[in-house]
Coordinates of C-alpha atoms in Angstrom, one line a residue:
M1 CA 15.2 -12.5 -20.2
S2 CA 15.9 -9.6 -17.9
D3 CA 13.5 -6.7 -17.2
A4 CA 15.9 -4.4 -19.1
S5 CA 15.5 -6.5 -22.3
Y6 CA 11.7 -6.0 -22.1
L7 CA 12.3 -2.2 -21.8
S8 CA 14.4 -2.0 -24.9
G9 CA 13.0 0.8 -27.1
I10 CA 10.7 2.2 -24.4
Q11 CA 12.1 5.7 -25.1
N12 CA 10.3 5.7 -28.4
A13 CA 7.1 6.4 -26.6
L14 CA 8.6 9.8 -25.5
L15 CA 10.0 10.5 -28.9
A16 CA 6.4 10.3 -30.2
W17 CA 5.8 13.6 -28.4
T18 CA 8.6 15.5 -30.1
D19 CA 6.1 17.1 -32.6
D20 CA 4.2 18.7 -29.7
P21 CA 5.2 22.4 -29.7
A22 CA 4.8 22.7 -25.9
I23 CA 6.9 19.8 -24.7
G24 CA 8.6 18.4 -27.8
A25 CA 12.1 19.6 -26.9
M26 CA 11.7 18.3 -23.3
A27 CA 10.4 14.9 -24.6
A28 CA 13.4 14.4 -26.8
S29 CA 15.8 15.2 -23.9
D30 CA 13.9 13.0 -21.5
A31 CA 13.9 10.2 -24.1
A32 CA 17.7 10.2 -24.1
D33 CA 17.8 10.2 -20.3
L34 CA 15.3 7.3 -20.1
A35 CA 17.4 5.3 -22.6
Q36 CA 20.4 5.8 -20.4
C37 CA 18.5 4.7 -17.3
V38 CA 17.5 1.5 -19.1
A39 CA 21.1 1.0 -20.0
V40 CA 22.2 1.4 -16.4
L41 CA 19.6 -1.2 -15.3
A42 CA 20.9 -3.6 -18.0
A43 CA 24.5 -3.0 -17.1
N44 CA 23.9 -3.9 -13.4
D45 CA 21.6 -6.8 -14.0
A46 CA 24.1 -9.6 -13.7
R47 CA 26.0 -7.9 -10.9
N48 CA 22.8 -7.5 -8.8
D49 CA 21.8 -11.1 -9.4
E50 CA 25.2 -12.2 -8.1
L51 CA 25.0 -10.0 -5.1
Y52 CA 21.5 -11.3 -4.2
D53 CA 22.7 -14.8 -4.6
V54 CA 25.5 -14.1 -2.1
Y55 CA 23.0 -12.6 0.3
E56 CA 20.5 -15.5 -0.1
G57 CA 23.2 -18.2 0.1
T58 CA 22.6 -19.5 -3.4
V59 CA 25.8 -18.4 -5.1
P60 CA 27.4 -21.4 -6.9
L61 CA 30.8 -22.7 -5.8
R62 CA 33.4 -21.7 -8.4
K63 CA 36.4 -23.7 -7.1
V64 CA 35.6 -27.3 -6.2
P65 CA 38.5 -29.0 -4.3
T66 CA 40.2 -31.5 -6.5
I67 CA 40.0 -34.3 -3.9
V68 CA 36.2 -34.1 -3.7
P69 CA 34.5 -37.1 -5.5
D70 CA 32.6 -36.3 -8.6
R71 CA 29.2 -37.1 -7.0
Y72 CA 29.6 -34.1 -4.7
R73 CA 30.5 -31.5 -7.3
D74 CA 26.9 -30.5 -7.8
L75 CA 26.2 -30.2 -4.1
R76 CA 24.8 -26.7 -3.3
I77 CA 26.2 -25.2 -0.2
G78 CA 25.1 -21.8 1.1
C79 CA 26.9 -19.4 3.4
P80 CA 24.8 -17.7 6.1
W81 CA 27.4 -15.0 6.9
P82 CA 26.4 -12.4 4.3
E83 CA 22.8 -12.3 5.6
V84 CA 24.2 -11.8 9.1
A85 CA 26.4 -9.0 7.9
V86 CA 23.4 -7.2 6.4
Q87 CA 20.8 -7.8 9.2
S88 CA 23.3 -6.8 11.9
V89 CA 23.1 -3.3 10.4
V90 CA 19.4 -3.4 9.6
E91 CA 18.4 -4.5 13.0
R92 CA 20.3 -1.6 14.6
S93 CA 19.2 1.1 12.1
R94 CA 15.6 1.9 13.0
L95 CA 13.4 5.0 12.4
S96 CA 11.9 6.3 15.7
R97 CA 9.9 9.3 14.7
F98 CA 9.8 12.8 13.1
V99 CA 10.2 15.8 15.3
F100 CA 9.3 19.4 14.7
E101 CA 10.0 22.8 16.3
D102 CA 7.8 23.9 19.2
G103 CA 4.3 24.9 18.2
A104 CA 4.1 22.6 15.1
D105 CA 1.9 20.0 16.8
E106 CA -0.5 19.9 13.9
E107 CA 2.2 19.3 11.3
A108 CA 3.8 16.6 13.6
E109 CA 0.5 14.8 14.0
R110 CA -0.3 14.9 10.3
L111 CA 3.1 13.5 9.3
R112 CA 2.8 10.8 12.0
E113 CA -0.5 9.7 10.4
I114 CA 1.0 9.6 6.9
S115 CA 4.1 7.7 8.0
E116 CA 2.0 5.1 9.9
R117 CA -0.3 4.6 7.0
C118 CA 2.7 4.1 4.7
D119 CA 4.5 1.9 7.2
L120 CA 7.5 4.2 6.7
A121 CA 9.6 2.7 9.5
L122 CA 9.2 -0.9 8.2
G123 CA 9.6 0.2 4.6
Y124 CA 12.8 1.9 5.5
Q125 CA 14.3 -1.3 7.0
G126 CA 13.4 -3.3 3.9
A127 CA 14.9 -0.7 1.6
L128 CA 18.0 -0.6 3.8
T129 CA 18.4 -4.3 3.3
D130 CA 18.3 -3.9 -0.5
A131 CA 20.7 -0.9 -0.2
L132 CA 23.2 -3.0 1.7
V133 CA 23.0 -5.8 -0.8
A134 CA 23.1 -3.9 -4.1
G135 CA 24.5 -0.6 -2.9
V136 CA 21.4 1.5 -3.4
S137 CA 17.6 1.3 -3.2
F138 CA 15.0 3.9 -4.2
A139 CA 12.0 5.6 -2.7
V140 CA 9.2 7.2 -4.8
V141 CA 6.8 9.6 -3.2
G142 CA 3.4 9.7 -4.8
R143 CA -0.3 9.7 -4.1
D144 CA -2.8 6.9 -3.9
E145 CA -6.6 6.8 -3.1
A146 CA -5.8 7.4 0.6
G147 CA -3.4 10.3 0.1
A148 CA 0.4 10.7 0.0
C149 CA 2.3 7.5 0.0
V150 CA 5.8 6.0 -0.5
R151 CA 6.8 3.1 -2.8
W152 CA 10.2 1.4 -2.4
H153 CA 12.2 -0.1 -5.2
T154 CA 15.3 -2.2 -5.4
A155 CA 18.2 -1.7 -7.8
R156 CA 16.7 -4.6 -9.8
T157 CA 13.5 -2.7 -10.7
A158 CA 14.7 0.9 -10.7
S159 CA 17.7 3.0 -11.8
G160 CA 18.6 6.7 -11.9
L161 CA 21.2 9.2 -13.1
W162 CA 23.1 11.3 -10.5
D163 CA 23.0 15.1 -10.5
Y164 CA 26.5 15.9 -9.2
A165 CA 25.8 19.7 -9.1
H166 CA 22.8 19.3 -6.7
G167 CA 23.8 16.1 -4.9
R168 CA 20.6 14.2 -5.8
L169 CA 19.0 12.2 -8.6
A170 CA 18.7 14.1 -11.9
C171 CA 16.1 11.6 -13.1
G172 CA 15.0 8.1 -12.4
M173 CA 12.8 5.3 -13.7
A174 CA 11.0 2.6 -11.7
I175 CA 8.9 -0.5 -12.7
V176 CA 5.6 0.0 -10.9
D177 CA 3.5 -2.8 -12.3
R178 CA 3.9 -6.2 -14.0
T179 CA 1.8 -8.4 -16.2
R180 CA 1.8 -12.2 -15.8
R181 CA 3.4 -13.9 -18.8
R182 CA 3.2 -17.5 -17.6
A183 CA 3.0 -19.3 -14.3
A184 CA 5.4 -22.2 -14.6
T185 CA 8.4 -21.5 -12.4
G186 CA 6.8 -19.8 -9.4
D187 CA 9.4 -17.0 -9.7
E188 CA 7.6 -13.7 -10.2
A189 CA 10.6 -12.1 -11.8
R190 CA 10.5 -14.8 -14.5
D191 CA 6.7 -15.3 -14.8
T192 CA 5.9 -11.6 -15.2
I193 CA 7.1 -8.8 -17.5
P194 CA 7.1 -5.0 -16.9
S195 CA 3.8 -3.5 -17.9
K196 CA 4.0 0.0 -16.4
V197 CA 7.0 2.3 -15.9
D198 CA 7.3 5.7 -14.3
F199 CA 10.0 8.1 -15.3
Y200 CA 10.6 10.9 -12.9
T201 CA 12.2 14.3 -13.9
P202 CA 12.4 17.6 -12.0
R203 CA 9.6 18.9 -14.2
G204 CA 7.2 16.0 -13.7
C205 CA 6.6 12.3 -14.4
W206 CA 6.2 10.2 -17.6
E207 CA 3.8 7.3 -17.1
L208 CA 4.6 4.6 -19.7
T209 CA 2.2 1.7 -20.3
R210 CA 2.8 -1.4 -22.4
V211 CA 0.4 -1.8 -25.3
G212 CA -1.0 -5.3 -24.8
D213 CA 1.6 -8.0 -25.4
S214 CA 3.5 -6.0 -28.0
P215 CA 6.9 -4.3 -27.4
A216 CA 5.3 -0.9 -28.0
W217 CA 4.6 1.6 -25.2
D218 CA 2.3 4.5 -24.7
A219 CA 3.4 7.6 -22.7
E220 CA 1.5 10.2 -20.8
W221 CA 3.0 13.4 -19.4
L222 CA 2.1 14.6 -15.9
P223 CA 3.6 17.9 -14.9
D224 CA 4.6 18.4 -11.3
A225 CA 5.3 21.3 -9.0
M226 CA 7.7 19.4 -6.7
G227 CA 10.8 21.1 -8.1
E228 CA 12.9 17.9 -8.3
P229 CA 12.3 14.2 -9.1
R230 CA 9.9 12.5 -6.7
M231 CA 12.5 9.7 -6.6
V232 CA 15.0 9.6 -3.8
A233 CA 18.1 7.3 -3.6
L234 CA 19.1 5.5 -0.4
P235 CA 22.8 4.6 -1.0
F236 CA 25.2 2.7 1.2
R237 CA 28.7 4.1 1.6
P238 CA 28.6 6.6 -1.3
D239 CA 31.6 8.5 -2.3
G240 CA 32.8 10.7 -5.2
T241 CA 33.3 7.8 -7.5
H242 CA 30.2 5.9 -6.5
P243 CA 27.5 8.5 -5.6
L244 CA 24.9 5.8 -5.7
G245 CA 26.7 3.6 -3.1
R246 CA 28.5 0.4 -3.0
S247 CA 27.5 -3.1 -1.9
R248 CA 28.3 -4.2 1.7
F249 CA 29.7 -7.4 0.1
T250 CA 33.2 -6.2 -0.8
R251 CA 35.4 -8.4 -3.0
P252 CA 37.3 -9.8 0.0
M253 CA 34.0 -10.7 1.7
R254 CA 32.8 -12.5 -1.5
C255 CA 36.2 -14.4 -1.7
I256 CA 35.8 -15.5 1.9
V257 CA 32.3 -16.8 1.1
Q258 CA 33.8 -18.9 -1.7
E259 CA 36.4 -20.3 0.6
Y260 CA 33.8 -21.0 3.3
M261 CA 31.8 -23.1 0.8
A262 CA 34.8 -25.0 -0.4
N263 CA 35.7 -25.6 3.3
A264 CA 32.1 -26.7 4.0
L265 CA 32.3 -29.2 1.1
D266 CA 35.6 -30.6 2.5
L267 CA 33.9 -30.9 5.9
Y268 CA 30.9 -32.7 4.4
V269 CA 33.1 -35.3 2.7
A270 CA 35.3 -35.7 5.8
S271 CA 32.2 -36.3 7.9
E272 CA 31.2 -39.2 5.7
F273 CA 34.7 -40.7 6.0
T274 CA 34.5 -40.3 9.8
A275 CA 31.0 -41.8 10.0
L276 CA 31.7 -44.8 7.8
G277 CA 35.3 -45.4 8.5
Q278 CA 37.8 -47.1 6.2
K279 CA 38.3 -50.8 6.6
W280 CA 40.8 -53.3 5.1
A281 CA 40.7 -57.0 4.7
T282 CA 43.4 -59.5 3.6
G283 CA 43.5 -63.2 3.1
L284 CA 40.2 -63.3 1.2
T285 CA 39.5 -65.7 -1.6
D286 CA 38.1 -64.4 -4.8
E287 CA 34.6 -65.5 -3.9
Q288 CA 34.8 -63.7 -0.5
L289 CA 36.2 -60.6 -2.1
Q290 CA 33.4 -60.6 -4.7
A291 CA 30.8 -61.0 -1.8
F292 CA 32.3 -58.1 0.0
V293 CA 32.3 -55.9 -3.1
E294 CA 28.6 -56.7 -3.8
Q295 CA 27.5 -55.9 -0.2
K296 CA 30.0 -53.3 0.8
W297 CA 27.3 -50.9 2.2
R298 CA 26.1 -53.7 4.4
F299 CA 29.5 -54.0 5.9
S300 CA 30.0 -50.2 6.0
A301 CA 32.9 -50.5 3.7
D302 CA 32.1 -48.0 1.0
T303 CA 35.7 -46.9 0.8
A304 CA 37.3 -50.1 2.0
I305 CA 40.5 -51.4 0.5
L306 CA 40.0 -55.1 -0.2
A307 CA 42.8 -57.5 -1.2
T308 CA 43.7 -61.2 -1.2
D309 CA 46.8 -62.9 0.0
N310 CA 48.2 -65.9 -1.7
P311 CA 45.4 -68.5 -1.6
G312 CA 47.9 -71.3 -1.6
T313 CA 49.1 -70.4 1.9
G314 CA 45.7 -71.3 3.5
G315 CA 46.0 -68.3 5.7
N316 CA 42.9 -66.9 7.4
P317 CA 41.5 -63.6 6.3
Q318 CA 42.4 -60.6 8.5
F319 CA 40.3 -57.5 9.0
G320 CA 41.1 -54.1 10.4
N321 CA 40.3 -50.3 10.3
F322 CA 42.5 -47.6 9.0
T323 CA 43.2 -44.8 11.5
Q324 CA 40.5 -42.1 11.1
Q325 CA 41.7 -38.7 10.1
S326 CA 40.9 -35.8 12.4
M327 CA 38.5 -33.1 11.2
E328 CA 40.1 -30.5 13.4
P329 CA 42.3 -29.0 10.6
I330 CA 39.1 -28.4 8.5
L331 CA 37.3 -26.8 11.5
S332 CA 40.4 -24.6 12.2
V333 CA 40.1 -23.3 8.6
K334 CA 36.4 -22.5 9.2
R335 CA 37.2 -20.6 12.4
S336 CA 40.0 -18.7 10.6
L337 CA 37.5 -17.7 7.8
A338 CA 35.0 -16.6 10.4
T339 CA 37.6 -14.3 11.9
D340 CA 38.5 -12.9 8.6
F341 CA 34.8 -12.3 7.6
A342 CA 34.0 -10.7 11.0
A343 CA 37.0 -8.3 10.5
A344 CA 36.0 -7.5 7.0
S345 CA 32.3 -6.8 7.9
S346 CA 33.0 -5.1 11.3
I347 CA 30.7 -7.4 13.2
P348 CA 31.5 -9.5 16.3
I349 CA 32.5 -13.1 15.5
S350 CA 29.9 -14.2 18.0
E351 CA 27.2 -13.1 15.5
L352 CA 28.5 -15.6 13.0
L353 CA 27.2 -18.4 15.2
T354 CA 30.7 -19.9 15.3
Q355 CA 31.7 -21.8 18.4
D356 CA 35.3 -21.2 19.4
S357 CA 37.4 -23.2 21.8
N358 CA 39.1 -20.0 22.8
P359 CA 36.1 -17.6 23.5
T360 CA 36.7 -14.0 22.6
S361 CA 37.3 -11.7 25.5
A362 CA 34.8 -9.2 26.7
E363 CA 37.1 -6.3 25.6
A364 CA 37.4 -7.8 22.1
L365 CA 33.6 -8.2 21.8
T366 CA 33.1 -4.6 22.9
A367 CA 35.7 -3.4 20.4
A368 CA 34.0 -5.3 17.6
K369 CA 30.6 -4.0 18.6
D370 CA 32.0 -0.5 18.7
K371 CA 33.1 -0.8 15.1
L372 CA 29.6 -2.1 14.1
I373 CA 27.9 0.7 16.1
A374 CA 30.1 3.3 14.4
L375 CA 29.1 1.9 11.0
V376 CA 25.4 2.0 11.9
E377 CA 25.7 5.5 13.1
S378 CA 27.2 6.5 9.8
V379 CA 24.3 4.7 8.0
N380 CA 21.8 6.5 10.3
A381 CA 23.4 9.9 9.6
R382 CA 22.9 9.5 5.8
S383 CA 19.5 7.7 6.1
S384 CA 18.3 10.6 8.3
R385 CA 18.9 13.0 5.4
V386 CA 17.1 10.7 2.9
L387 CA 14.2 10.2 5.3
R388 CA 13.9 13.9 5.9
R389 CA 13.7 14.5 2.2
I390 CA 11.0 11.9 1.9
A391 CA 9.1 13.6 4.7
L392 CA 9.3 16.9 3.0
M393 CA 8.0 15.4 -0.2
L394 CA 5.2 13.7 1.6
M395 CA 4.0 16.9 3.3
A396 CA 4.3 18.7 -0.1
V397 CA 2.1 16.0 -1.8
D398 CA -0.3 16.1 1.1
S399 CA -0.5 19.9 0.9
D400 CA -0.7 19.7 -2.9
T401 CA 2.2 22.0 -3.4
G402 CA 5.9 21.9 -4.2
L403 CA 8.9 21.9 -1.8
D404 CA 9.0 25.7 -2.2
G405 CA 5.5 26.0 -0.8
L406 CA 6.2 24.3 2.5
T407 CA 5.8 26.4 5.6
D408 CA 8.7 27.1 8.0
A409 CA 7.1 24.7 10.6
Q410 CA 7.0 21.9 8.0
R411 CA 10.6 22.6 7.0
S412 CA 11.7 22.2 10.6
V413 CA 11.1 18.5 10.5
M414 CA 14.0 16.4 11.7
V415 CA 14.4 12.6 11.8
H416 CA 15.1 10.8 15.1
M417 CA 16.7 7.3 14.8
R418 CA 16.8 4.8 17.6
R419 CA 20.2 4.3 19.3
P420 CA 22.0 1.4 17.6
E421 CA 23.6 0.2 20.9
T422 CA 20.1 -0.6 22.4
M423 CA 18.5 -3.1 20.1
S424 CA 15.6 -4.2 22.4
A425 CA 13.0 -2.2 24.4
A426 CA 14.4 -3.7 27.6
A427 CA 17.9 -2.3 26.8
E428 CA 16.4 1.1 26.0
S429 CA 14.5 1.2 29.2
D430 CA 17.5 0.2 31.2
A431 CA 19.6 3.0 29.6
I432 CA 17.0 5.7 30.2
M433 CA 16.6 4.6 33.8
K434 CA 20.3 5.0 34.4
K435 CA 20.2 8.4 32.9
C436 CA 17.2 9.4 35.0
S437 CA 19.2 8.5 38.2
T438 CA 21.9 10.9 37.1
F439 CA 19.5 13.6 35.9
P440 CA 16.3 13.5 38.1
F441 CA 14.5 16.1 36.0
L442 CA 14.7 13.8 33.0
A443 CA 12.2 11.4 34.5
T444 CA 9.3 13.8 34.0
S445 CA 10.3 14.9 30.5
D446 CA 9.0 13.8 27.1
V447 CA 12.4 12.5 26.3
A448 CA 12.3 9.8 29.0
I449 CA 8.9 8.5 27.6
E450 CA 10.1 8.6 24.0
E451 CA 13.4 6.8 24.8
A452 CA 11.9 4.1 27.0
G453 CA 10.9 1.9 24.1
F454 CA 7.1 2.5 24.1
T455 CA 5.0 2.7 20.9
E456 CA 3.6 6.0 19.6
D457 CA 0.2 5.2 21.0
Q458 CA 1.6 4.3 24.4
Q459 CA 3.7 7.5 24.5
D460 CA 0.7 9.6 23.9
R461 CA -1.3 7.9 26.7
L462 CA 1.7 8.1 29.1
K463 CA 2.1 11.8 28.4
S464 CA -1.6 12.4 29.1
E465 CA -1.4 10.4 32.3
R466 CA 1.7 12.3 33.4
D467 CA 0.2 15.7 32.8
R468 CA -2.9 14.7 34.8
Y469 CA -0.8 13.4 37.6
L470 CA 1.4 16.5 37.7
S471 CA -1.8 18.7 37.7
R472 CA -3.3 16.8 40.6
E473 CA 0.0 17.1 42.5
A474 CA 0.2 20.8 41.9
V475 CA -3.4 21.4 43.1
A476 CA -2.8 19.3 46.2
Q477 CA 0.3 21.2 47.1
A478 CA -1.4 24.6 46.6
A479 CA -4.4 23.4 48.8
Q480 CA -2.1 22.2 51.5
A481 CA -0.2 25.5 51.6
A482 CA -3.6 27.4 51.9
G483 CA -4.9 25.1 54.6
L484 CA -7.7 23.7 52.5
D485 CA -9.0 20.2 52.7
L486 CA -9.8 18.7 49.3
S487 CA -10.3 15.2 50.5
G488 CA -14.1 15.4 50.6
R489 CA -14.3 14.0 54.2
P490 CA -16.5 15.9 56.7
T491 CA -14.6 18.0 59.1
S492 CA -15.1 17.5 62.9
A493 CA -16.7 20.4 64.9
P494 CA -14.5 22.3 67.2
A495 CA -14.8 21.5 71.0
G496 CA -17.7 23.3 72.8
E497 CA -19.8 23.8 69.6
A498 CA -22.9 22.0 68.5
A499 CA -22.5 19.5 65.8

């Protein structure tokens, strides 16, 4: 059973509050929205399972080639290309830091501490993976025993309704805790059932808890001053028809995956024919034929064609091998599918780990990477807005206020993403060194230190060391101009004077 089936009727816990004169009308409205969120989760359940099967390489082969023997029809063949298509974007979309206006050092330091404690950068990359697979993932800003925090949810455990007027979630629900039902399969999704659900609205949060093992739920209302739901959507390629995004695995890409697996099955069968070979034998007696049939594996003749000539002729048996078929046509189909998949996913064919007898030119590789980098830049632009919203909510929770209560310094926060074209620290350092050679003043700026691939702690230490170095240089230059000797060595007495 899916999680949505265990949430059936959960809205009744909110309807129990309709008699409350203070929040009765709101509880009835929220109950209807919660029921719709559960319906959305149920409607997308099968679709999400299929998309994750595609990503994990466990999607079943729908069309089995007719020439494949029956013993191979249950063979599970995975395709690694969807994972490459997702991770090629995730590895290039990385959160660097949050920046504030000048004079907001205290706010910057406080948000840096919160983001490090919440592992916001790593959490974002995990959430982006889910967003690329299912089309959307969700972030919930809350508070734990240590302070403000962020929880990430996939489209399998959360859903929301879109507010077209304000361009954000109108409300959203998320499964925040589970109870172990049995431990037989090793799959947490099957061995556990939802036991706690949070439903977020612009006015506050409903905390719903399952009553024991029964299908009944209890609800508790927690008002909130945030001013909007604490739940934020991270969509991939949203548009007017799909505001909550679409999967990176388009229908053409999924069709190519199916063709890849069918081709891989053909290749698997062809490799056995190539390894064993096909033999023929003529002129065998019935006894010889029976001996060959009973020990065909011993003679590597699994697919041999055995026949006997007229035994009355007394002719000697003859043996031979059929001409082996070439595997090149099957490999050519695989290369063609790799080219189609690379074009559909905007990634270089070299990232599909496919060896080609005609290597792609450097210009073609650069053009393919340009398409991928353009895609990542588009993802970064939208993710920056989502991460900025999360940062504002984190500061609001930390200050125990709503978004309207944030200061101008806090509102000035902006998100800095790492450049997608420099995936490694070495590439980042090389790029900033080339820029410093063109702009010499850049070498002593904070930008050079921040863009050189150092960690946050290393950046702070380097900035302190740079400031001390520049201070010593300034003092030394001033002393030299004034004719002062600050070396600490004793000066020699002038000629004719007593020492």
